[in-house]
Amino acid sequence: MTRPSAIAGLLVLDPAVARHAFYREALAGLADRIEFLTPSDDIATALGDSQQFAAVLIQLDGIDGSRLRQMGDMLGALAGTPVVFFSADAERVEAITDALAAPFDYLPWPVPPRLLRAKASLLLERARLHGELARLSGSVAALGSDLDRLQATAAEEVRRADRLGSLASEHVHRGKNLLAIMQSISLRTLSEGRPMDEARGALIGRLRALSRAYQMLTAGDGSGAGIGEIMDGELHEVIHRVTTSGPPVRLRGSVVQTFTLAVHELATNAMQHGALSGQSGTVNVGWTLFETGAERYLEFEWSEQGGTVPAVTPRRGFGLSLISSLAGPGAASPNISFDGEGFSCRLRFPQEMIVSE
């Protein structure tokens, strides 16, 4: 037997090969294809492919009892393909349809050709409508998926636009803040009473430190910068004489520029007047996170050893002013000292100045 084709419209099971011509004539022009089986063919395989057909037509007359019972078991596997039984004895139909889950109909045999054709036409139209419904359901499901994707894409575009707008506003604000800081640095540097060449060198160093802070903020979308990253940028010239230690901590963008300038001032003062101005001095820099009850803060310490200790405590210059400004409102003032070992500074950052660790 040839396996039924996927385009076959009807599957006919009739033990009498001579009757096959009757079906061909009665059903001519209705179906794309009509497949014929006899009880000696591989019925189980054919019925397993029954969903390829609009209906299965089964002639029960001429099939013996044992074969009929076997067919009943096989028909139990049919799920949705309609079955039409033909028989001159209605009891044979009742015996085989007890376990049948698929919809079925019964036409007494002999069946008039016009009635058979009308029934087949109905079943073929039913199959066509079911196929169309399945196709439309698939299209609707695909459209629903496309709509979901479009909505998700639109939502992402809105979030991206909001983010870009926020970034643009941040850049404008940061640019204005940068100009204000540059103006303040310039005025403060030029008013410190230094010789012009010295003032020019100090101003260039401070503006370069400010530029490095701005680059770090821009690279991090303004969210902040790591203390370790700031240390690397400001201490690269003397890093062989500086020991740094501390956990990975990021400071908020609002304090990064001021803190970077403060570290630049600490390093510059150490190289010009402090521990790094000689051959044997060193600097230890450390930062630690603390939690005391509900309070959480970051402590930063700069400690110099082996440098020249000034006979008179230096006046409050630009660097010390920057360090003091980092304490913030309500926070403890920085602990600054010039003891026998050298200059030291301990500064506490409150939780709101920390982005993450």
C-alpha atoms as one frame of an Amber mdcrd trajectory, in Angstrom:
protein
   0.000   0.000   0.000   1.180   3.514  -0.752   1.323   5.809   2.305  -1.465
   8.426   1.980  -0.291  11.738   0.615  -0.467  14.933   2.626  -2.786  16.424
  -0.023  -5.293  13.503   0.046  -8.797  14.641   0.951 -10.552  11.401   1.884
  -9.482   8.007   3.198 -11.782   5.095   2.242 -11.595   1.658   3.898 -13.691
  -0.959   2.067 -12.859  -4.701   1.941 -14.543  -5.022  -1.471 -12.178  -3.640
  -4.097 -15.032  -3.815  -6.607 -16.894  -1.108  -4.678 -13.976   1.354  -4.948
 -15.208   2.438  -8.367 -18.527   3.457  -6.783 -16.735   5.884  -4.444 -14.623
   7.289  -7.265 -17.688   8.007  -9.343 -19.813   9.396  -6.491 -17.016  11.608
  -5.140 -15.459  12.683  -8.469 -14.157  16.246  -8.443 -14.717  16.819  -4.723
 -11.425  15.938  -3.086  -7.852  16.569  -4.126  -7.255  12.895  -3.657  -9.011
   9.727  -2.454  -6.958   6.969  -0.817  -8.327   3.416  -0.701  -7.519   0.688
   1.844  -8.616  -2.888   2.414  -8.375  -4.840   5.711  -5.165  -6.457   4.448
  -3.400  -3.078   4.215  -1.506  -1.344   7.031  -4.587   0.219   8.592  -2.853
   1.301  11.818  -0.316   3.414   9.914  -2.998   4.921   7.702  -5.195   5.841
  10.669  -2.179   7.307  12.435  -1.971   9.762   9.526  -5.721  10.437   9.586
  -5.266  14.128  10.437  -4.094  14.567   6.840  -7.638  13.779   5.663 -10.950
  15.595   5.837 -12.692  12.330   6.826 -12.307   8.561   7.019 -15.027   6.504
   5.247 -15.308   2.901   6.503 -17.441   0.124   5.011 -18.055  -2.421   7.776
 -19.842  -5.041   5.706 -17.476  -7.812   4.697 -15.083  -7.394   7.642 -15.054
 -10.415   9.991 -15.596 -10.085  13.748 -11.961 -10.387  14.913 -10.764  -7.841
  12.361 -13.632  -5.601  13.355 -12.530  -5.699  17.010  -8.950  -4.864  15.999
 -10.220  -1.924  13.982 -12.207  -0.742  16.995  -8.978  -0.587  19.036  -7.201
   1.290  16.257 -10.047   3.748  15.796  -9.790   4.635  19.489  -6.604   6.532
  18.638  -8.455   8.923  16.332  -8.696  12.333  17.984 -10.481  14.765  15.691
 -10.869  13.344  12.176 -14.549  12.639  11.422 -15.465   9.019  10.603 -18.413
   7.888   8.456 -19.462   4.227   8.764 -21.402   2.329   6.098 -23.202  -0.911
   6.893 -26.448  -2.698   6.243 -26.410  -3.742   9.936 -26.535  -0.876  12.491
 -25.422  -3.235  15.287 -21.989  -3.560  13.652 -21.630   0.203  13.936 -22.558
   0.177  17.637 -19.982  -2.548  18.305 -17.102  -0.519  16.869 -17.935   3.018
  18.023 -17.920   2.448  21.810 -14.260   3.507  22.176 -14.291   6.079  19.396
 -13.343   9.613  20.561 -13.577  11.226  17.109 -16.925  12.511  15.740 -18.666
   9.891  13.610 -21.733   9.398  11.444 -23.546   6.363  10.056 -25.125   5.903
   6.651 -27.043   2.709   5.897 -25.730   0.706   3.006 -26.385   0.896   0.131
 -26.068   4.662   0.281 -27.399   6.806  -2.583 -24.512   8.452  -4.487 -26.034
  11.931  -4.059 -26.243  11.461  -0.274 -22.640  10.213  -0.122 -21.490  13.181
  -2.209 -23.404  15.657  -0.024 -21.935  14.169   3.158 -18.392  14.214   1.719
 -18.847  17.822   0.554 -19.846  18.821   4.065 -16.838  17.108   5.622 -14.404
  18.588   3.099 -15.786  22.097   3.704 -15.504  21.495   7.469 -11.846  20.532
   7.047 -11.206  23.577   4.859 -12.758  25.907   7.456 -10.774  24.259  10.240
  -7.579  24.736   8.253  -8.445  28.362   7.559  -9.211  28.925  11.245  -5.896
  27.354  12.246  -4.086  29.530   9.707  -5.850  32.650  10.958  -5.167  31.681
  14.580  -1.499  31.296  13.716  -1.524  34.673  11.990  -3.257  36.275  14.970
  -0.737  34.670  17.330   2.124  35.874  15.115   0.608  39.361  14.999   0.250
  39.268  18.781   3.920  38.318  19.129   4.908  41.070  16.693   2.789  43.550
  18.634   4.405  42.487  21.907   7.846  42.926  20.369   6.886  46.322  18.957
   5.536  47.432  22.328   8.684  46.224  24.070  10.829  48.016  21.462   8.772
  51.193  21.830   9.057  51.028  25.615  12.820  50.548  25.318  13.038  53.519
  22.938  11.094  55.647  25.419  13.421  54.560  28.229  16.434  55.254  26.014
  15.085  58.681  25.065  14.445  59.453  28.731  17.934  58.280  29.578  19.476
  60.367  26.792  17.471  63.371  27.963  18.639  62.785  31.497  22.238  62.403
  30.333  21.978  65.576  28.272  20.689  67.453  31.300  23.465  65.963  33.419
  26.089  66.988  30.863  24.723  70.539  30.754  24.683  70.738  34.551  28.139
  69.174  34.789  29.461  71.568  32.145  28.150  74.595  34.028  29.558  73.213
  37.256  32.899  72.601  35.565  33.072  76.184  34.317  32.241  77.485  37.799
  34.944  75.303  39.364  37.491  76.366  36.745  36.695  80.015  37.425  37.016
  79.465  41.184  40.302  77.572  40.774  41.727  80.278  38.525  40.765  83.126
  40.849  41.980  81.280  43.941  45.289  80.267  42.351  46.079  83.722  41.032
  45.187  85.372  44.344  47.519  83.254  46.482  50.389  85.726  46.073  52.674
  83.349  44.167  55.096  84.418  41.452  53.440  84.253  38.056  55.454  81.228
  36.811  54.626  79.278  39.979  50.976  80.290  39.832  50.814  79.236  36.174
  52.251  75.791  37.013  49.821  75.334  39.943  46.860  76.375  37.800  47.775
  73.981  34.976  48.166  71.095  37.455  44.779  71.793  39.046  43.017  72.117
  35.698  44.542  68.837  34.531  43.307  67.121  37.693  39.870  68.608  37.066
  40.008  67.335  33.475  40.822  63.801  34.672  37.875  63.914  37.079  35.568
  65.069  34.273  36.767  62.256  32.000  36.099  59.667  34.720  32.589  61.023
  35.252  31.854  61.055  31.527  33.080  57.460  31.142  30.788  56.398  33.993
  27.730  58.311  32.682  28.068  60.677  35.618  27.264  57.982  38.170  30.570
  58.367  39.985  34.142  57.101  40.045  36.146  54.623  42.079  38.565  55.846
  44.743  41.219  53.481  43.400  40.804  54.955  39.912  41.207  58.464  41.312
  44.344  57.416  43.222  45.888  55.922  40.070  45.254  59.120  38.139  46.589
  61.569  40.709  49.497  59.573  42.138  50.944  58.047  38.964  54.122  60.165
  39.196  54.955  59.033  42.752  53.106  55.726  42.957  56.385  53.894  43.771
  56.533  55.802  47.058  52.852  55.609  47.938  51.046  52.628  49.476  47.306
  52.470  48.811  44.807  50.040  50.306  41.051  49.805  50.601  37.954  48.040
  49.269  36.449  48.863  45.847  34.296  51.923  46.529  32.726  54.448  44.149
  32.026  58.041  45.118  29.052  59.942  43.768  29.586  62.277  40.849  28.794
  65.298  43.004  31.989  64.809  45.048  34.347  63.233  42.489  35.709  66.529
  41.124  36.311  68.029  44.565  37.870  64.828  45.914  40.127  64.476  42.848
  41.339  68.051  43.284  41.903  67.411  46.989  44.052  64.331  46.265  45.950
  66.344  43.628  46.639  69.032  46.237  47.744  66.454  48.821  50.138  64.856
  46.329  51.471  68.215  45.126  52.072  69.453  48.680  53.767  66.156  49.596
  56.115  66.497  46.606  56.875  70.172  47.216  56.906  70.480  51.018  56.116
  67.119  52.625  57.264  63.500  52.733  57.848  63.183  48.995  60.066  66.295
  48.789  63.011  64.265  50.114  64.500  60.895  49.203  63.274  58.746  52.083
  59.708  59.886  52.766  56.646  57.774  52.000  52.875  58.152  51.992  50.244
  55.668  53.140  46.719  56.083  51.745  43.864  53.931  52.971  40.078  53.914
  53.034  37.701  51.699  55.018  33.931  51.218  55.249  32.399  51.316  58.732
  28.962  50.558  60.127  27.893  51.705  63.578  24.254  50.930  64.156  22.222
  52.641  61.458  25.143  54.835  60.457  27.363  53.795  57.584  30.331  55.788
  56.358  33.659  55.671  54.519  36.841  56.814  56.250  39.743  58.022  54.104
  43.228  58.594  55.551  46.339  60.224  54.060  49.451  59.742  56.205  52.998
  60.941  55.447  56.166  59.592  57.070  59.773  60.715  56.870  59.188  64.178
  55.501  60.081  67.629  56.740  57.771  68.837  59.512  57.100  72.609  59.228
  58.039  74.728  62.241  54.772  76.643  61.908  51.441  75.083  60.938  50.763
  76.109  57.337  47.981  78.524  56.669  44.650  77.268  55.395  45.309  77.199
  51.652  43.413  75.886  48.638  44.096  72.211  49.422  42.965  72.364  53.054
  39.890  74.323  52.020  38.976  71.581  49.516  39.459  68.848  52.107  37.285
  70.681  54.622  34.537  71.174  52.023  34.302  67.407  51.482  32.956  66.847
  54.988  29.545  68.100  53.905  26.827  69.645  56.054  26.375  67.983  59.434
  29.422  65.712  58.974  32.483  65.598  61.205  35.288  68.001  60.261  38.453
  66.461  58.774  41.158  65.523  61.268  44.305  67.300  60.003  47.591  67.238
  61.875  51.322  68.016  61.488  52.981  65.756  64.048  56.510  64.436  64.412
  55.989  61.855  61.647  54.618  64.325  59.103  51.350  65.563  57.691  48.226
  63.418  58.104  44.608  63.855  57.205  41.575  61.734  58.097  38.317  62.378
  56.313  34.890  60.781  56.721  32.413  60.396  53.830  28.741  59.864  54.808
  26.640  57.186  53.104  24.986  59.645  50.691  28.375  60.349  49.077  28.961
  56.666  48.268  27.552  55.027  45.139  28.489  51.385  45.724  31.173  49.053
  46.860
